[in-house]
mmCIF file with all atom_site columns, C-alpha atoms in Angstrom:
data_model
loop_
_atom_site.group_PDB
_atom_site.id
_atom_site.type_symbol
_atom_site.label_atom_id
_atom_site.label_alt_id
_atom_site.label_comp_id
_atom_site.label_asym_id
_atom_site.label_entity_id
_atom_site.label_seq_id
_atom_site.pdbx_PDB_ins_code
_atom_site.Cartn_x
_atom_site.Cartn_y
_atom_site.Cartn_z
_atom_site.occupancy
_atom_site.B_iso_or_equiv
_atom_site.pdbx_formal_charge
_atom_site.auth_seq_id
_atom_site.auth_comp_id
_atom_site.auth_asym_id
_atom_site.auth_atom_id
_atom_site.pdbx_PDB_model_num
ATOM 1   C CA . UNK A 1 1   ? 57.785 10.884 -21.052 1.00 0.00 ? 49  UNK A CA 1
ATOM 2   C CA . UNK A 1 2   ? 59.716 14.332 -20.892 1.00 0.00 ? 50  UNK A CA 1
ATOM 3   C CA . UNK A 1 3   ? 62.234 15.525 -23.928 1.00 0.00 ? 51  UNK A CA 1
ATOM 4   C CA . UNK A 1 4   ? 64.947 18.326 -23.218 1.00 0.00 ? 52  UNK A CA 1
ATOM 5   C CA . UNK A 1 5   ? 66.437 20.181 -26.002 1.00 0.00 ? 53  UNK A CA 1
ATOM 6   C CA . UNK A 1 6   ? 69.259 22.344 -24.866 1.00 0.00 ? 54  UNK A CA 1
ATOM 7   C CA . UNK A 1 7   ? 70.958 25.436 -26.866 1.00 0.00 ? 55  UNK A CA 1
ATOM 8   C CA . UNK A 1 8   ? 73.356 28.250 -26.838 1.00 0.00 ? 56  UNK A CA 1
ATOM 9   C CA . UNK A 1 9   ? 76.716 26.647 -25.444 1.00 0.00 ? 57  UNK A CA 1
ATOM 10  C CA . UNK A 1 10  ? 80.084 27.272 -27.445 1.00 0.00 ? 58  UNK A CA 1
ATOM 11  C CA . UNK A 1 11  ? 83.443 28.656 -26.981 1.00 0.00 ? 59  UNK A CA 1
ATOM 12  C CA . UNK A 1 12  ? 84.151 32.056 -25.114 1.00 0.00 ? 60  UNK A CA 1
ATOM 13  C CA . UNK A 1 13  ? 86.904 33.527 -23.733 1.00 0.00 ? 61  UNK A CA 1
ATOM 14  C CA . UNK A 1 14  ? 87.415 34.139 -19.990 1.00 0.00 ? 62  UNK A CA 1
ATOM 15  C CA . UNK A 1 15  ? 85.281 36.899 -18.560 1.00 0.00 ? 63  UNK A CA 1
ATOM 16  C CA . UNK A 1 16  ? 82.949 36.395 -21.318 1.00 0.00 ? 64  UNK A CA 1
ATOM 17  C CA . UNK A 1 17  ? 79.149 35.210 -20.743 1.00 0.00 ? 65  UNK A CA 1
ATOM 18  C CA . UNK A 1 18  ? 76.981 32.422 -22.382 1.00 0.00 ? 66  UNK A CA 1
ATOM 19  C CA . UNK A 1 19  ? 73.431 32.041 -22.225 1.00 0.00 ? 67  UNK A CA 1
ATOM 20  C CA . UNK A 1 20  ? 71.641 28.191 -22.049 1.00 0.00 ? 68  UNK A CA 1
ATOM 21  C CA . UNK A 1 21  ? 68.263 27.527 -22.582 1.00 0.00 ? 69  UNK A CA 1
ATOM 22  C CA . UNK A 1 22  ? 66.373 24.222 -22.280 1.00 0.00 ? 70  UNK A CA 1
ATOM 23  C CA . UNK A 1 23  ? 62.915 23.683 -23.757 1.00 0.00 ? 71  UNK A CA 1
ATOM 24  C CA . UNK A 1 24  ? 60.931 20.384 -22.295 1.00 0.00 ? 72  UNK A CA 1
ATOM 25  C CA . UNK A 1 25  ? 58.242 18.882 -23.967 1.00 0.00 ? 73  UNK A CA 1
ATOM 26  C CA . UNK A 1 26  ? 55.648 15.826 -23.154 1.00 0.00 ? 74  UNK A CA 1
ATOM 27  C CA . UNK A 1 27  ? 54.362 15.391 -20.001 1.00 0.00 ? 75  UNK A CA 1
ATOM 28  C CA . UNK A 1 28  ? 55.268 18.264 -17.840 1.00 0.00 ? 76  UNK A CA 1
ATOM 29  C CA . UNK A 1 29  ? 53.785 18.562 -14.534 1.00 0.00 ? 77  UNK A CA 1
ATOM 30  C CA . UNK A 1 30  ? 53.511 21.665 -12.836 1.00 0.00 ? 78  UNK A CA 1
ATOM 31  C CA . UNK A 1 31  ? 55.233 20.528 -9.927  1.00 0.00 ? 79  UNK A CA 1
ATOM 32  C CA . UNK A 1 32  ? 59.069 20.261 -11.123 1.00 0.00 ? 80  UNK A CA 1
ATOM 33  C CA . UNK A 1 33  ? 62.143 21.389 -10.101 1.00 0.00 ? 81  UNK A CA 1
ATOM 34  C CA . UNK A 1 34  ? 64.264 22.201 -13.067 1.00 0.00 ? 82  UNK A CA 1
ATOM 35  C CA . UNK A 1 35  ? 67.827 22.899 -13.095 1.00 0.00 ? 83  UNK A CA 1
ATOM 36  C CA . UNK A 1 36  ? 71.324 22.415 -14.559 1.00 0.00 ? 84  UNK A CA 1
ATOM 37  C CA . UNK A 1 37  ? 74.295 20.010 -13.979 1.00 0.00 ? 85  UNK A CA 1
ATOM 38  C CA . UNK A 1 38  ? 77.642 20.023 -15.897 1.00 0.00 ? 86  UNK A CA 1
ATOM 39  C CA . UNK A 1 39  ? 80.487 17.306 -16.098 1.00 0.00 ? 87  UNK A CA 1
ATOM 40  C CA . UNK A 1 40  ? 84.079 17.834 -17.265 1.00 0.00 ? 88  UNK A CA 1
ATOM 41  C CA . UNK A 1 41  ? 86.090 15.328 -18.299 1.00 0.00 ? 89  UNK A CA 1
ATOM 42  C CA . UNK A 1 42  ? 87.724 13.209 -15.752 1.00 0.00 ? 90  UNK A CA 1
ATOM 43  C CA . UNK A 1 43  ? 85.102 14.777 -13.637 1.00 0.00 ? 91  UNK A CA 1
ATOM 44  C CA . UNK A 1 44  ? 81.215 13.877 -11.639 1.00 0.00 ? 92  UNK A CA 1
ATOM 45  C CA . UNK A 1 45  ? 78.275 15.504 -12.908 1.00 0.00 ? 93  UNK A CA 1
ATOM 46  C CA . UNK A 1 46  ? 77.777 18.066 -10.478 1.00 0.00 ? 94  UNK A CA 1
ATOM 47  C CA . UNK A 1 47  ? 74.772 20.056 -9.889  1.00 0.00 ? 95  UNK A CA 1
ATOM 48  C CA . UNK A 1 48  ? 75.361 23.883 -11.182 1.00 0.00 ? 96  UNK A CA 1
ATOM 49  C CA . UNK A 1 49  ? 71.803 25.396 -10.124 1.00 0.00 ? 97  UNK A CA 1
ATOM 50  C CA . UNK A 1 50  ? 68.486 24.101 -9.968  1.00 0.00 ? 98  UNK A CA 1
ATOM 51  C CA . UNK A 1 51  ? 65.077 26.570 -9.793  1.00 0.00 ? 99  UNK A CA 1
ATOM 52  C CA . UNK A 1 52  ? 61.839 24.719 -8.577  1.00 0.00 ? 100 UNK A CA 1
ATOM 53  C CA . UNK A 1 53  ? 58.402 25.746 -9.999  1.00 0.00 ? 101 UNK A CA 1
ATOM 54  C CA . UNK A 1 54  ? 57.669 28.224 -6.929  1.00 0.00 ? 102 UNK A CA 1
ATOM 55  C CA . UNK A 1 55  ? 60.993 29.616 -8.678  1.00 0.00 ? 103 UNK A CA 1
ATOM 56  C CA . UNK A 1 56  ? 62.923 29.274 -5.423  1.00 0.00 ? 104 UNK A CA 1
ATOM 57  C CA . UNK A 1 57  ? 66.710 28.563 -6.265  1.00 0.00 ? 105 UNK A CA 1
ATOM 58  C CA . UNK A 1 58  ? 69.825 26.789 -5.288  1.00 0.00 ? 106 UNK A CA 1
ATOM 59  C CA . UNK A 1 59  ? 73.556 27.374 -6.968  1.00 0.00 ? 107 UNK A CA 1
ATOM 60  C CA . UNK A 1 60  ? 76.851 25.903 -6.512  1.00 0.00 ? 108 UNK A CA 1
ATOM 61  C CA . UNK A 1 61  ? 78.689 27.823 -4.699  1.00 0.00 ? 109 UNK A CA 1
ATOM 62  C CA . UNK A 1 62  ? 81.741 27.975 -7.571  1.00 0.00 ? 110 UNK A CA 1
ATOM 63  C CA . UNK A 1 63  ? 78.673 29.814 -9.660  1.00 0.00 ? 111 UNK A CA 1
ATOM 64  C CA . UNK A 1 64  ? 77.172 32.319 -7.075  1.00 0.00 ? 112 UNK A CA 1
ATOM 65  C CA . UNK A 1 65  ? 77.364 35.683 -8.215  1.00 0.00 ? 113 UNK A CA 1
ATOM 66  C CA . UNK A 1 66  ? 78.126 34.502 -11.367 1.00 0.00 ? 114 UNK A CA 1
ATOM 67  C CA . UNK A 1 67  ? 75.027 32.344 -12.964 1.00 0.00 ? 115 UNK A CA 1
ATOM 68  C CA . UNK A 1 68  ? 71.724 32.945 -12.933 1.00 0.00 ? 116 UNK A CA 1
ATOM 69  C CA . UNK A 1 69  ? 69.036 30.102 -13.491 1.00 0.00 ? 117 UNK A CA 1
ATOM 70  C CA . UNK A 1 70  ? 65.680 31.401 -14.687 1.00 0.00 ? 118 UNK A CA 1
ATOM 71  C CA . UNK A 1 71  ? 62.553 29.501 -15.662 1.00 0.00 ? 119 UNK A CA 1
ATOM 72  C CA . UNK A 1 72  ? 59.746 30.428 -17.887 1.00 0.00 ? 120 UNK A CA 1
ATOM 73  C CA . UNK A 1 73  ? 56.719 28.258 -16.785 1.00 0.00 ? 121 UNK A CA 1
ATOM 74  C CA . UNK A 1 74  ? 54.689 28.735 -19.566 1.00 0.00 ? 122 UNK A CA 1
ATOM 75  C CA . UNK A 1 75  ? 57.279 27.522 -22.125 1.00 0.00 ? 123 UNK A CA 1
ATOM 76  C CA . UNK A 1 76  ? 57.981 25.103 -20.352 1.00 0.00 ? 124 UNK A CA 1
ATOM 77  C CA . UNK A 1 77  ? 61.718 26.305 -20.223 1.00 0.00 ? 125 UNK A CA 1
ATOM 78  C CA . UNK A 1 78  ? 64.855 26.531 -18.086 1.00 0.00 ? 126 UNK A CA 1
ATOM 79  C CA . UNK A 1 79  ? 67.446 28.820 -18.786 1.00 0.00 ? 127 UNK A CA 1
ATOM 80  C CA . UNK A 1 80  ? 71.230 29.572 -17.402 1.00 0.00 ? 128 UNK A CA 1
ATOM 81  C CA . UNK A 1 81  ? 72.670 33.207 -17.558 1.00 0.00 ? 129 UNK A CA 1
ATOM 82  C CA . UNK A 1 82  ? 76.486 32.288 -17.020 1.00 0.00 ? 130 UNK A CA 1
ATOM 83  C CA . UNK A 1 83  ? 78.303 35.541 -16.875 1.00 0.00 ? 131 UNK A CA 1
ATOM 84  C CA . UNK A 1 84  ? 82.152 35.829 -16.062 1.00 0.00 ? 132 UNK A CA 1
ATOM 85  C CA . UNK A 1 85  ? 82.879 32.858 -17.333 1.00 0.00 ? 133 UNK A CA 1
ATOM 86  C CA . UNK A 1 86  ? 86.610 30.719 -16.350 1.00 0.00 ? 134 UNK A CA 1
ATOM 87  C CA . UNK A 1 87  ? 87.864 28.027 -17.488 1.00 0.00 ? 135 UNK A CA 1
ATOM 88  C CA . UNK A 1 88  ? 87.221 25.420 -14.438 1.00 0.00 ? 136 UNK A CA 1
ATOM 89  C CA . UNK A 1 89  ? 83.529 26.287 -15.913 1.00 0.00 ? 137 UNK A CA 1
ATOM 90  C CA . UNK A 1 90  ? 84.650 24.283 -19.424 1.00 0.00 ? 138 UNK A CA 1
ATOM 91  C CA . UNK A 1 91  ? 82.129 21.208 -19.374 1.00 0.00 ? 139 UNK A CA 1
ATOM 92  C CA . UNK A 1 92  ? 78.921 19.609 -20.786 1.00 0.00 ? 140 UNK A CA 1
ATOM 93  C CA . UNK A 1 93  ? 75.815 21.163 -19.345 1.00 0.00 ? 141 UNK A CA 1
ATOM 94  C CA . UNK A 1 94  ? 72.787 18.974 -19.194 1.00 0.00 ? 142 UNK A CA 1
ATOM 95  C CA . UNK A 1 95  ? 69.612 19.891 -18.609 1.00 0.00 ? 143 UNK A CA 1
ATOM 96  C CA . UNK A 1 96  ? 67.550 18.504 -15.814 1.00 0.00 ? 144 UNK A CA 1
ATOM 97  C CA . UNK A 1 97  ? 63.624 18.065 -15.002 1.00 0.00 ? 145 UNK A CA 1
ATOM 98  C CA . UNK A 1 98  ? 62.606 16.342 -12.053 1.00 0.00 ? 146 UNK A CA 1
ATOM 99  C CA . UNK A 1 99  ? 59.205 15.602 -11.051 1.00 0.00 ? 147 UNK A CA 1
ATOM 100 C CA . UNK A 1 100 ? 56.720 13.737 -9.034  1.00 0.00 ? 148 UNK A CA 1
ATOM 101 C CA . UNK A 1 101 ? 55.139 10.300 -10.099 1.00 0.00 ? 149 UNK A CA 1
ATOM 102 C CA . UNK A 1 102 ? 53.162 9.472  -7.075  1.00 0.00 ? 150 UNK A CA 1
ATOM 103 C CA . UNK A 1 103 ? 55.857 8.869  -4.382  1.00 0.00 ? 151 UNK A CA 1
ATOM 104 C CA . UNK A 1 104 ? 59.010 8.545  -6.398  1.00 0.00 ? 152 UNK A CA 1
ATOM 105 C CA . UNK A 1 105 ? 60.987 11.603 -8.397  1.00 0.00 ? 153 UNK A CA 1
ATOM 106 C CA . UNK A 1 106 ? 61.561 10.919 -11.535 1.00 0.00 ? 154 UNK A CA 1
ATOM 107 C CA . UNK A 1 107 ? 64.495 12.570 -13.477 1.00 0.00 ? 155 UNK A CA 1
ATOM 108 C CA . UNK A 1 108 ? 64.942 13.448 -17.490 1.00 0.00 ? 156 UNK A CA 1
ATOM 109 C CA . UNK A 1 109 ? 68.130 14.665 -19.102 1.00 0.00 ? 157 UNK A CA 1
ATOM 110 C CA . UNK A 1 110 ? 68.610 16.541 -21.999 1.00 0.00 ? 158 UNK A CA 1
ATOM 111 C CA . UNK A 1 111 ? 71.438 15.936 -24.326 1.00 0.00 ? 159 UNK A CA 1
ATOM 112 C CA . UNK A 1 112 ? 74.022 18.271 -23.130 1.00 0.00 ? 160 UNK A CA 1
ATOM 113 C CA . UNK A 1 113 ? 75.486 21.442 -24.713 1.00 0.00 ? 161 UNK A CA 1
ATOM 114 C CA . UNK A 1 114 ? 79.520 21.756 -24.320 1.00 0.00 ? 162 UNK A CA 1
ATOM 115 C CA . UNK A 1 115 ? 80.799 25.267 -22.853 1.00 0.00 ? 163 UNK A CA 1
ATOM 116 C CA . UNK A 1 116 ? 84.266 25.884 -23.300 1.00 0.00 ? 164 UNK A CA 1
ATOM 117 C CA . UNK A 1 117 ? 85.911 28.556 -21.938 1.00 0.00 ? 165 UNK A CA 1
ATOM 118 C CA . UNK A 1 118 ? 89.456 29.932 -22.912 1.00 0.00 ? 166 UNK A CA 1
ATOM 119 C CA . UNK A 1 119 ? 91.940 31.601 -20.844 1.00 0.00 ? 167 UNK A CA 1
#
């Protein structure tokens, strides 16, 4: 079993930044891909960014040039840099881990963090 613990959402103004981190615990395996998702309301979770453990890295393409995923292996962490922040990025953020179990992927959220941004 895999816990996520996410921190550092809140309220900023537009233009401002916000920094997420994600710390997972239990069985990690060192083949993961790790990323972020975020839903507003009314709205599918979409995926926001997602880092795999060779660090290579997809992004929306509403966040490129904007975000920044980052992973720390040896925590065991994930973390968002979310810089220039508008309101269309208002949402919950949820931590993702997704990882191998023999032929399947397997995938554990974290709680979410809510990131509101004001115009």
């Amino acid at each position: 079993q895999v816990q996520l613990v996410e921190s550092g959402g809140g309220l900023v103004q537009a233009g401002g930044s916000l920094r997420l981190s994600c710390a997972a615990s239990g069985s990690i395996f060192s083949t993961n891909v790790m990323g972020w998702y975020r839903q507003a309301p009314g709205k599918q979770r979409e995926l926001v960014a997602r880092i795999t453990s060779g660090s290579s890295t997809n992004y929306a393409d509403s966040v490129k040039g904007r975000f920044t995923i980052s992973r720390d292996n040896a925590k065991n962490s994930v973390y968002l840099q979310m810089n220039s922040l508008k309101p269309e990025d208002t949402a919950v953020y949820y931590c993702n881990v997704r990882q191998p179990l023999g032929a399947v992927w397997l995938d554990y959220w974290g709680q979410g963090t809510q990131v509101t941004v004001s115009s």
